């Protein structure tokens, strides 16, 4: 009976296993193999060992600048997105009418995300003669070159990601509802202020949710591509030239699939090491309720 039930279980998950092997494991293994080859889609892969990795680490002058731009982008986008998500989650964690309607409204931008259509809309809004500058001119401010000036372009691009904070907000909202109300009642009996309650109760009890959102947003931000490609195309003067744009240019601009595969694995290792270090240090700032 146990063997029969186990066989039935494997039969039920067989579609998922096939899908994972065909669309997950096989492409992953293939890209790893291609990263050690000279492959351009028009010829047979030629094994070159670690030549692609040596080139990206020591010879390619665009790799490290694009990584630096991506790092600045992540350092702006992730904190701003998490703070916005936590702020609105705390607003929605109240007994008010139509709370489900408000939650849905705030979640909608996450469904749209940094899609091509939203990116085009963003470009029109923040262009020199776009909606934002038209509003500024109405109140007698000079137009700001949001997308044309390297000082503002990356920050403007970051706002597109911050705008879609809905998924993080829902996770924070679920975490807030799990905090025992008795902790706040005891703190108020002791005369604690709202600010003290936030830093002594809310943040420690919410730290698992914060840590989860931090990891997910770091991974997603390092892989950002659509907004930078559609809105600025990496400009001006490559101030928004993210690492994923470098990978895309090598793969579909120069048709260097082998080198692009090496770039993708380099990014994977970089994200993996960063995530691993965060998990190793998480016991110092993440509190799990027993």
PDB file of C-alpha atoms in Angstrom:
ATOM      1  CA  UNK A   1       0.000   0.000   0.000  1.00  0.00           C
ATOM      2  CA  UNK A   2       2.827   2.423   0.883  1.00  0.00           C
ATOM      3  CA  UNK A   3       4.646   1.708  -2.392  1.00  0.00           C
ATOM      4  CA  UNK A   4       1.423   2.255  -4.301  1.00  0.00           C
ATOM      5  CA  UNK A   5       0.788   5.578  -2.579  1.00  0.00           C
ATOM      6  CA  UNK A   6       4.386   6.690  -3.236  1.00  0.00           C
ATOM      7  CA  UNK A   7       4.011   5.752  -6.914  1.00  0.00           C
ATOM      8  CA  UNK A   8       0.760   7.687  -7.117  1.00  0.00           C
ATOM      9  CA  UNK A   9       2.469  10.693  -5.515  1.00  0.00           C
ATOM     10  CA  UNK A  10       5.270  10.660  -8.090  1.00  0.00           C
ATOM     11  CA  UNK A  11       2.674  10.330 -10.843  1.00  0.00           C
ATOM     12  CA  UNK A  12       0.873  13.463  -9.624  1.00  0.00           C
ATOM     13  CA  UNK A  13       4.070  15.539  -9.552  1.00  0.00           C
ATOM     14  CA  UNK A  14       5.388  14.091 -12.824  1.00  0.00           C
ATOM     15  CA  UNK A  15       4.189  17.105 -14.908  1.00  0.00           C
ATOM     16  CA  UNK A  16       6.103  19.444 -12.600  1.00  0.00           C
ATOM     17  CA  UNK A  17       9.237  17.265 -12.736  1.00  0.00           C
ATOM     18  CA  UNK A  18       9.122  17.189 -16.545  1.00  0.00           C
ATOM     19  CA  UNK A  19       8.596  20.949 -16.661  1.00  0.00           C
ATOM     20  CA  UNK A  20      11.487  21.560 -14.258  1.00  0.00           C
ATOM     21  CA  UNK A  21      13.862  19.313 -16.204  1.00  0.00           C
ATOM     22  CA  UNK A  22      12.919  20.736 -19.615  1.00  0.00           C
ATOM     23  CA  UNK A  23      12.530  24.434 -18.737  1.00  0.00           C
ATOM     24  CA  UNK A  24      14.783  24.682 -15.683  1.00  0.00           C
ATOM     25  CA  UNK A  25      17.560  22.148 -15.237  1.00  0.00           C
ATOM     26  CA  UNK A  26      18.372  21.626 -18.929  1.00  0.00           C
ATOM     27  CA  UNK A  27      18.700  25.357 -19.818  1.00  0.00           C
ATOM     28  CA  UNK A  28      20.698  25.918 -16.638  1.00  0.00           C
ATOM     29  CA  UNK A  29      23.145  23.127 -17.455  1.00  0.00           C
ATOM     30  CA  UNK A  30      23.348  24.203 -21.087  1.00  0.00           C
ATOM     31  CA  UNK A  31      24.180  27.800 -20.187  1.00  0.00           C
ATOM     32  CA  UNK A  32      26.909  26.574 -17.831  1.00  0.00           C
ATOM     33  CA  UNK A  33      28.428  24.547 -20.664  1.00  0.00           C
ATOM     34  CA  UNK A  34      28.138  27.461 -23.105  1.00  0.00           C
ATOM     35  CA  UNK A  35      29.932  29.732 -20.619  1.00  0.00           C
ATOM     36  CA  UNK A  36      33.097  27.715 -21.317  1.00  0.00           C
ATOM     37  CA  UNK A  37      32.723  27.943 -25.083  1.00  0.00           C
ATOM     38  CA  UNK A  38      32.980  30.395 -27.951  1.00  0.00           C
ATOM     39  CA  UNK A  39      29.398  30.212 -29.211  1.00  0.00           C
ATOM     40  CA  UNK A  40      27.635  32.781 -31.382  1.00  0.00           C
ATOM     41  CA  UNK A  41      24.480  30.893 -32.529  1.00  0.00           C
ATOM     42  CA  UNK A  42      25.917  30.756 -36.054  1.00  0.00           C
ATOM     43  CA  UNK A  43      28.648  28.188 -35.394  1.00  0.00           C
ATOM     44  CA  UNK A  44      29.189  25.119 -33.288  1.00  0.00           C
ATOM     45  CA  UNK A  45      30.287  25.769 -29.680  1.00  0.00           C
ATOM     46  CA  UNK A  46      34.072  25.672 -29.363  1.00  0.00           C
ATOM     47  CA  UNK A  47      35.436  24.890 -25.918  1.00  0.00           C
ATOM     48  CA  UNK A  48      37.723  27.687 -24.660  1.00  0.00           C
ATOM     49  CA  UNK A  49      37.975  26.846 -20.962  1.00  0.00           C
ATOM     50  CA  UNK A  50      37.959  29.839 -18.614  1.00  0.00           C
ATOM     51  CA  UNK A  51      38.701  32.372 -21.376  1.00  0.00           C
ATOM     52  CA  UNK A  52      35.256  34.006 -21.092  1.00  0.00           C
ATOM     53  CA  UNK A  53      35.619  34.426 -17.343  1.00  0.00           C
ATOM     54  CA  UNK A  54      39.131  35.830 -17.667  1.00  0.00           C
ATOM     55  CA  UNK A  55      37.865  38.320 -20.229  1.00  0.00           C
ATOM     56  CA  UNK A  56      34.942  39.551 -18.126  1.00  0.00           C
ATOM     57  CA  UNK A  57      37.060  39.849 -14.980  1.00  0.00           C
ATOM     58  CA  UNK A  58      40.168  41.476 -16.449  1.00  0.00           C
ATOM     59  CA  UNK A  59      39.686  42.667 -20.038  1.00  0.00           C
ATOM     60  CA  UNK A  60      36.122  43.857 -20.562  1.00  0.00           C
ATOM     61  CA  UNK A  61      35.972  47.540 -19.558  1.00  0.00           C
ATOM     62  CA  UNK A  62      32.170  47.586 -19.379  1.00  0.00           C
ATOM     63  CA  UNK A  63      31.647  44.805 -16.830  1.00  0.00           C
ATOM     64  CA  UNK A  64      32.723  46.544 -13.627  1.00  0.00           C
ATOM     65  CA  UNK A  65      31.194  49.958 -14.476  1.00  0.00           C
ATOM     66  CA  UNK A  66      27.882  48.236 -15.203  1.00  0.00           C
ATOM     67  CA  UNK A  67      28.164  46.330 -11.913  1.00  0.00           C
ATOM     68  CA  UNK A  68      28.810  49.601 -10.099  1.00  0.00           C
ATOM     69  CA  UNK A  69      25.754  51.212 -11.702  1.00  0.00           C
ATOM     70  CA  UNK A  70      23.694  48.150 -10.762  1.00  0.00           C
ATOM     71  CA  UNK A  71      25.005  48.280  -7.189  1.00  0.00           C
ATOM     72  CA  UNK A  72      24.003  51.952  -6.841  1.00  0.00           C
ATOM     73  CA  UNK A  73      20.619  51.138  -8.329  1.00  0.00           C
ATOM     74  CA  UNK A  74      20.085  48.299  -5.827  1.00  0.00           C
ATOM     75  CA  UNK A  75      21.223  50.411  -2.868  1.00  0.00           C
ATOM     76  CA  UNK A  76      18.602  53.019  -3.747  1.00  0.00           C
ATOM     77  CA  UNK A  77      15.750  50.786  -4.909  1.00  0.00           C
ATOM     78  CA  UNK A  78      15.682  48.136  -2.176  1.00  0.00           C
ATOM     79  CA  UNK A  79      15.599  50.406   0.935  1.00  0.00           C
ATOM     80  CA  UNK A  80      13.106  52.792  -0.657  1.00  0.00           C
ATOM     81  CA  UNK A  81      10.837  49.933  -1.712  1.00  0.00           C
ATOM     82  CA  UNK A  82      10.934  48.220   1.680  1.00  0.00           C
ATOM     83  CA  UNK A  83      10.322  51.456   3.588  1.00  0.00           C
ATOM     84  CA  UNK A  84       7.375  52.321   1.327  1.00  0.00           C
ATOM     85  CA  UNK A  85       5.942  48.820   1.661  1.00  0.00           C
ATOM     86  CA  UNK A  86       6.248  48.860   5.457  1.00  0.00           C
ATOM     87  CA  UNK A  87       4.739  52.346   5.710  1.00  0.00           C
ATOM     88  CA  UNK A  88       1.620  51.430   3.739  1.00  0.00           C
ATOM     89  CA  UNK A  89       1.347  48.047   5.458  1.00  0.00           C
ATOM     90  CA  UNK A  90       1.179  49.809   8.814  1.00  0.00           C
ATOM     91  CA  UNK A  91      -1.463  52.185   7.450  1.00  0.00           C
ATOM     92  CA  UNK A  92      -3.546  49.249   6.261  1.00  0.00           C
ATOM     93  CA  UNK A  93      -3.099  47.342   9.517  1.00  0.00           C
ATOM     94  CA  UNK A  94      -5.977  49.248  11.048  1.00  0.00           C
ATOM     95  CA  UNK A  95      -9.678  48.616  11.483  1.00  0.00           C
ATOM     96  CA  UNK A  96     -11.067  50.939   8.817  1.00  0.00           C
ATOM     97  CA  UNK A  97     -13.851  50.585   6.278  1.00  0.00           C
ATOM     98  CA  UNK A  98     -13.130  49.185   2.831  1.00  0.00           C
ATOM     99  CA  UNK A  99      -9.696  47.978   3.944  1.00  0.00           C
ATOM    100  CA  UNK A 100      -9.707  45.200   1.327  1.00  0.00           C
ATOM    101  CA  UNK A 101     -10.378  47.757  -1.418  1.00  0.00           C
ATOM    102  CA  UNK A 102      -7.421  49.891  -0.336  1.00  0.00           C
ATOM    103  CA  UNK A 103      -5.170  46.831  -0.115  1.00  0.00           C
ATOM    104  CA  UNK A 104      -6.122  45.850  -3.661  1.00  0.00           C
ATOM    105  CA  UNK A 105      -5.463  49.365  -4.954  1.00  0.00           C
ATOM    106  CA  UNK A 106      -2.007  49.490  -3.405  1.00  0.00           C
ATOM    107  CA  UNK A 107      -1.231  46.001  -4.719  1.00  0.00           C
ATOM    108  CA  UNK A 108      -2.190  46.760  -8.337  1.00  0.00           C
ATOM    109  CA  UNK A 109       1.180  48.379  -9.292  1.00  0.00           C
ATOM    110  CA  UNK A 110       2.924  45.101  -8.410  1.00  0.00           C
ATOM    111  CA  UNK A 111       0.817  43.295 -10.995  1.00  0.00           C
ATOM    112  CA  UNK A 112       1.872  45.778 -13.657  1.00  0.00           C
ATOM    113  CA  UNK A 113       5.455  46.017 -12.348  1.00  0.00           C
ATOM    114  CA  UNK A 114       8.186  47.405 -14.592  1.00  0.00           C
ATOM    115  CA  UNK A 115       6.481  46.129 -17.738  1.00  0.00           C
ATOM    116  CA  UNK A 116       7.146  47.597 -21.165  1.00  0.00           C
ATOM    117  CA  UNK A 117       3.888  49.568 -21.177  1.00  0.00           C
ATOM    118  CA  UNK A 118       4.512  51.069 -17.729  1.00  0.00           C
ATOM    119  CA  UNK A 119       8.116  51.838 -18.681  1.00  0.00           C
ATOM    120  CA  UNK A 120       6.933  53.724 -21.770  1.00  0.00           C
ATOM    121  CA  UNK A 121       4.462  55.640 -19.611  1.00  0.00           C
ATOM    122  CA  UNK A 122       7.276  56.451 -17.169  1.00  0.00           C
ATOM    123  CA  UNK A 123       9.433  57.756 -20.017  1.00  0.00           C
ATOM    124  CA  UNK A 124       6.685  60.104 -21.198  1.00  0.00           C
ATOM    125  CA  UNK A 125       5.967  61.281 -17.656  1.00  0.00           C
ATOM    126  CA  UNK A 126       9.579  62.188 -16.818  1.00  0.00           C
ATOM    127  CA  UNK A 127      10.803  63.386 -20.201  1.00  0.00           C
ATOM    128  CA  UNK A 128      11.857  67.016 -20.564  1.00  0.00           C
ATOM    129  CA  UNK A 129       8.419  67.962 -21.904  1.00  0.00           C
ATOM    130  CA  UNK A 130       6.508  65.292 -20.006  1.00  0.00           C
ATOM    131  CA  UNK A 131       3.748  65.426 -17.422  1.00  0.00           C
ATOM    132  CA  UNK A 132       5.974  65.984 -14.376  1.00  0.00           C
ATOM    133  CA  UNK A 133       7.841  68.914 -15.937  1.00  0.00           C
ATOM    134  CA  UNK A 134       4.562  70.392 -17.191  1.00  0.00           C
ATOM    135  CA  UNK A 135       3.280  70.370 -13.608  1.00  0.00           C
ATOM    136  CA  UNK A 136       6.522  71.958 -12.395  1.00  0.00           C
ATOM    137  CA  UNK A 137       6.234  74.691 -15.018  1.00  0.00           C
ATOM    138  CA  UNK A 138       2.685  75.452 -13.840  1.00  0.00           C
ATOM    139  CA  UNK A 139       4.057  76.269 -10.380  1.00  0.00           C
ATOM    140  CA  UNK A 140       6.922  78.312 -11.879  1.00  0.00           C
ATOM    141  CA  UNK A 141       9.743  75.765 -11.542  1.00  0.00           C
ATOM    142  CA  UNK A 142      12.359  75.186 -14.178  1.00  0.00           C
ATOM    143  CA  UNK A 143      12.088  71.853 -16.070  1.00  0.00           C
ATOM    144  CA  UNK A 144      14.302  69.128 -14.632  1.00  0.00           C
ATOM    145  CA  UNK A 145      16.086  66.785 -17.080  1.00  0.00           C
ATOM    146  CA  UNK A 146      15.105  63.626 -15.199  1.00  0.00           C
ATOM    147  CA  UNK A 147      16.149  61.257 -17.988  1.00  0.00           C
ATOM    148  CA  UNK A 148      18.653  63.438 -19.833  1.00  0.00           C
ATOM    149  CA  UNK A 149      20.997  64.253 -16.930  1.00  0.00           C
ATOM    150  CA  UNK A 150      23.230  61.535 -15.410  1.00  0.00           C
ATOM    151  CA  UNK A 151      22.664  63.047 -11.962  1.00  0.00           C
ATOM    152  CA  UNK A 152      18.923  62.271 -12.050  1.00  0.00           C
ATOM    153  CA  UNK A 153      18.487  59.418 -14.540  1.00  0.00           C
ATOM    154  CA  UNK A 154      19.308  56.480 -12.260  1.00  0.00           C
ATOM    155  CA  UNK A 155      17.182  57.824  -9.411  1.00  0.00           C
ATOM    156  CA  UNK A 156      14.252  58.388 -11.769  1.00  0.00           C
ATOM    157  CA  UNK A 157      14.639  54.821 -12.963  1.00  0.00           C
ATOM    158  CA  UNK A 158      14.634  53.639  -9.357  1.00  0.00           C
ATOM    159  CA  UNK A 159      11.239  55.237  -8.729  1.00  0.00           C
ATOM    160  CA  UNK A 160       9.692  52.843 -11.240  1.00  0.00           C
ATOM    161  CA  UNK A 161      10.674  49.904  -9.026  1.00  0.00           C
ATOM    162  CA  UNK A 162       9.695  51.608  -5.776  1.00  0.00           C
ATOM    163  CA  UNK A 163       6.244  52.292  -7.221  1.00  0.00           C
ATOM    164  CA  UNK A 164       5.465  48.554  -7.348  1.00  0.00           C
ATOM    165  CA  UNK A 165       5.819  47.767  -3.643  1.00  0.00           C
ATOM    166  CA  UNK A 166       2.564  45.803  -3.356  1.00  0.00           C
ATOM    167  CA  UNK A 167       3.968  42.283  -2.970  1.00  0.00           C
ATOM    168  CA  UNK A 168       6.323  43.343  -0.155  1.00  0.00           C
ATOM    169  CA  UNK A 169       3.477  45.304   1.450  1.00  0.00           C
ATOM    170  CA  UNK A 170       1.225  42.226   1.575  1.00  0.00           C
ATOM    171  CA  UNK A 171       3.987  40.194   3.265  1.00  0.00           C
ATOM    172  CA  UNK A 172       4.558  42.962   5.807  1.00  0.00           C
ATOM    173  CA  UNK A 173       0.823  43.211   6.416  1.00  0.00           C
ATOM    174  CA  UNK A 174       0.619  39.477   7.110  1.00  0.00           C
ATOM    175  CA  UNK A 175       3.581  39.768   9.491  1.00  0.00           C
ATOM    176  CA  UNK A 176       2.022  42.705  11.342  1.00  0.00           C
ATOM    177  CA  UNK A 177      -1.173  40.750  11.942  1.00  0.00           C
ATOM    178  CA  UNK A 178       0.851  37.969  13.589  1.00  0.00           C
ATOM    179  CA  UNK A 179       2.321  40.259  16.260  1.00  0.00           C
ATOM    180  CA  UNK A 180       0.511  39.615  19.582  1.00  0.00           C
ATOM    181  CA  UNK A 181      -1.533  42.643  20.659  1.00  0.00           C
ATOM    182  CA  UNK A 182      -0.612  41.890  24.278  1.00  0.00           C
ATOM    183  CA  UNK A 183       2.902  43.200  23.639  1.00  0.00           C
ATOM    184  CA  UNK A 184       1.574  46.638  22.676  1.00  0.00           C
ATOM    185  CA  UNK A 185      -0.872  46.660  25.600  1.00  0.00           C
ATOM    186  CA  UNK A 186       1.922  45.855  28.038  1.00  0.00           C
ATOM    187  CA  UNK A 187       4.123  48.569  26.513  1.00  0.00           C
ATOM    188  CA  UNK A 188       1.363  51.173  26.855  1.00  0.00           C
ATOM    189  CA  UNK A 189       0.848  50.200  30.505  1.00  0.00           C
ATOM    190  CA  UNK A 190       4.559  50.927  31.031  1.00  0.00           C
ATOM    191  CA  UNK A 191       4.122  54.329  29.382  1.00  0.00           C
ATOM    192  CA  UNK A 192       5.937  53.518  26.157  1.00  0.00           C
ATOM    193  CA  UNK A 193       5.589  55.913  23.216  1.00  0.00           C
ATOM    194  CA  UNK A 194       4.532  54.935  19.666  1.00  0.00           C
ATOM    195  CA  UNK A 195       8.081  55.416  18.441  1.00  0.00           C
ATOM    196  CA  UNK A 196       9.457  53.158  21.176  1.00  0.00           C
ATOM    197  CA  UNK A 197       6.833  50.529  20.374  1.00  0.00           C
ATOM    198  CA  UNK A 198       7.841  50.614  16.713  1.00  0.00           C
ATOM    199  CA  UNK A 199      11.541  50.079  17.370  1.00  0.00           C
ATOM    200  CA  UNK A 200      11.202  47.726  20.360  1.00  0.00           C
ATOM    201  CA  UNK A 201       8.227  45.600  19.291  1.00  0.00           C
ATOM    202  CA  UNK A 202       7.207  46.051  15.649  1.00  0.00           C
ATOM    203  CA  UNK A 203      10.619  45.882  13.979  1.00  0.00           C
ATOM    204  CA  UNK A 204      11.985  42.918  16.030  1.00  0.00           C
ATOM    205  CA  UNK A 205       8.785  40.907  15.617  1.00  0.00           C
ATOM    206  CA  UNK A 206       8.630  41.789  11.912  1.00  0.00           C
ATOM    207  CA  UNK A 207      12.305  40.993  11.270  1.00  0.00           C
ATOM    208  CA  UNK A 208      11.626  37.609   9.537  1.00  0.00           C
ATOM    209  CA  UNK A 209       9.335  39.345   7.036  1.00  0.00           C
ATOM    210  CA  UNK A 210      11.843  42.152   6.571  1.00  0.00           C
ATOM    211  CA  UNK A 211      14.619  39.643   5.961  1.00  0.00           C
ATOM    212  CA  UNK A 212      12.558  37.686   3.425  1.00  0.00           C
ATOM    213  CA  UNK A 213      11.587  40.837   1.533  1.00  0.00           C
ATOM    214  CA  UNK A 214      15.188  42.056   1.641  1.00  0.00           C
ATOM    215  CA  UNK A 215      16.497  38.848   0.049  1.00  0.00           C
ATOM    216  CA  UNK A 216      13.803  38.754  -2.631  1.00  0.00           C
ATOM    217  CA  UNK A 217      14.157  42.428  -3.542  1.00  0.00           C
ATOM    218  CA  UNK A 218      17.955  42.207  -3.701  1.00  0.00           C
ATOM    219  CA  UNK A 219      17.742  39.289  -6.124  1.00  0.00           C
ATOM    220  CA  UNK A 220      15.084  40.983  -8.261  1.00  0.00           C
ATOM    221  CA  UNK A 221      16.868  44.346  -8.325  1.00  0.00           C
ATOM    222  CA  UNK A 222      20.171  42.873  -9.477  1.00  0.00           C
ATOM    223  CA  UNK A 223      18.269  41.320 -12.387  1.00  0.00           C
ATOM    224  CA  UNK A 224      16.428  44.514 -13.410  1.00  0.00           C
ATOM    225  CA  UNK A 225      16.395  45.140 -17.134  1.00  0.00           C
ATOM    226  CA  UNK A 226      13.108  46.261 -18.703  1.00  0.00           C
ATOM    227  CA  UNK A 227      12.908  49.761 -17.236  1.00  0.00           C
ATOM    228  CA  UNK A 228      16.483  50.704 -18.086  1.00  0.00           C
ATOM    229  CA  UNK A 229      16.179  49.302 -21.595  1.00  0.00           C
ATOM    230  CA  UNK A 230      12.884  50.983 -22.481  1.00  0.00           C
ATOM    231  CA  UNK A 231      13.246  54.297 -20.647  1.00  0.00           C
ATOM    232  CA  UNK A 232      16.903  55.300 -21.028  1.00  0.00           C
ATOM    233  CA  UNK A 233      18.526  52.519 -23.069  1.00  0.00           C
ATOM    234  CA  UNK A 234      21.439  52.728 -20.640  1.00  0.00           C
ATOM    235  CA  UNK A 235      22.009  56.451 -21.080  1.00  0.00           C
ATOM    236  CA  UNK A 236      22.818  59.209 -20.667  1.00  0.00           C
ATOM    237  CA  UNK A 237      26.548  58.377 -20.930  1.00  0.00           C
ATOM    238  CA  UNK A 238      25.745  54.903 -19.567  1.00  0.00           C
ATOM    239  CA  UNK A 239      24.662  56.251 -16.188  1.00  0.00           C
ATOM    240  CA  UNK A 240      21.809  53.695 -16.204  1.00  0.00           C
ATOM    241  CA  UNK A 241      23.666  50.904 -17.995  1.00  0.00           C
ATOM    242  CA  UNK A 242      22.743  48.016 -15.695  1.00  0.00           C
ATOM    243  CA  UNK A 243      24.542  44.677 -15.740  1.00  0.00           C
ATOM    244  CA  UNK A 244      21.578  42.930 -17.361  1.00  0.00           C
ATOM    245  CA  UNK A 245      21.792  45.383 -20.252  1.00  0.00           C
ATOM    246  CA  UNK A 246      25.447  44.448 -20.708  1.00  0.00           C
ATOM    247  CA  UNK A 247      24.424  40.782 -20.765  1.00  0.00           C
ATOM    248  CA  UNK A 248      21.647  41.487 -23.271  1.00  0.00           C
ATOM    249  CA  UNK A 249      23.955  43.449 -25.577  1.00  0.00           C
ATOM    250  CA  UNK A 250      26.511  40.654 -25.633  1.00  0.00           C
ATOM    251  CA  UNK A 251      23.883  37.964 -26.261  1.00  0.00           C
ATOM    252  CA  UNK A 252      21.555  39.636 -28.768  1.00  0.00           C
ATOM    253  CA  UNK A 253      23.657  42.548 -29.992  1.00  0.00           C
ATOM    254  CA  UNK A 254      27.027  40.888 -30.491  1.00  0.00           C
ATOM    255  CA  UNK A 255      25.598  37.317 -30.613  1.00  0.00           C
ATOM    256  CA  UNK A 256      28.257  36.140 -28.139  1.00  0.00           C
ATOM    257  CA  UNK A 257      26.104  33.551 -26.418  1.00  0.00           C
ATOM    258  CA  UNK A 258      29.049  31.871 -24.757  1.00  0.00           C
ATOM    259  CA  UNK A 259      30.306  35.120 -23.264  1.00  0.00           C
ATOM    260  CA  UNK A 260      26.776  36.145 -22.258  1.00  0.00           C
ATOM    261  CA  UNK A 261      26.365  32.807 -20.465  1.00  0.00           C
ATOM    262  CA  UNK A 262      29.573  33.510 -18.552  1.00  0.00           C
ATOM    263  CA  UNK A 263      28.197  36.929 -17.581  1.00  0.00           C
ATOM    264  CA  UNK A 264      24.980  35.350 -16.335  1.00  0.00           C
ATOM    265  CA  UNK A 265      26.867  32.836 -14.202  1.00  0.00           C
ATOM    266  CA  UNK A 266      29.091  35.594 -12.859  1.00  0.00           C
ATOM    267  CA  UNK A 267      25.957  37.467 -11.752  1.00  0.00           C
ATOM    268  CA  UNK A 268      24.518  34.271 -10.279  1.00  0.00           C
ATOM    269  CA  UNK A 269      27.654  33.659  -8.197  1.00  0.00           C
ATOM    270  CA  UNK A 270      27.713  37.305  -7.081  1.00  0.00           C
ATOM    271  CA  UNK A 271      24.069  37.152  -5.909  1.00  0.00           C
ATOM    272  CA  UNK A 272      24.592  33.728  -4.331  1.00  0.00           C
ATOM    273  CA  UNK A 273      27.568  34.910  -2.274  1.00  0.00           C
ATOM    274  CA  UNK A 274      25.702  38.020  -1.125  1.00  0.00           C
ATOM    275  CA  UNK A 275      22.636  35.982  -0.166  1.00  0.00           C
ATOM    276  CA  UNK A 276      24.771  33.379   1.626  1.00  0.00           C
ATOM    277  CA  UNK A 277      26.528  36.059   3.695  1.00  0.00           C
ATOM    278  CA  UNK A 278      23.201  37.614   4.656  1.00  0.00           C
ATOM    279  CA  UNK A 279      21.888  34.243   5.821  1.00  0.00           C
ATOM    280  CA  UNK A 280      25.074  33.628   7.825  1.00  0.00           C
ATOM    281  CA  UNK A 281      24.650  36.950   9.634  1.00  0.00           C
ATOM    282  CA  UNK A 282      20.854  36.801   9.891  1.00  0.00           C
ATOM    283  CA  UNK A 283      20.870  35.404  13.452  1.00  0.00           C
ATOM    284  CA  UNK A 284      22.181  38.778  14.645  1.00  0.00           C
ATOM    285  CA  UNK A 285      19.263  40.835  13.350  1.00  0.00           C
ATOM    286  CA  UNK A 286      16.387  38.394  12.723  1.00  0.00           C
ATOM    287  CA  UNK A 287      14.215  37.334  15.650  1.00  0.00           C
ATOM    288  CA  UNK A 288      12.086  34.187  15.354  1.00  0.00           C
ATOM    289  CA  UNK A 289       9.289  33.864  17.888  1.00  0.00           C
ATOM    290  CA  UNK A 290       9.315  30.524  19.685  1.00  0.00           C
TER     291      UNK A 290
END
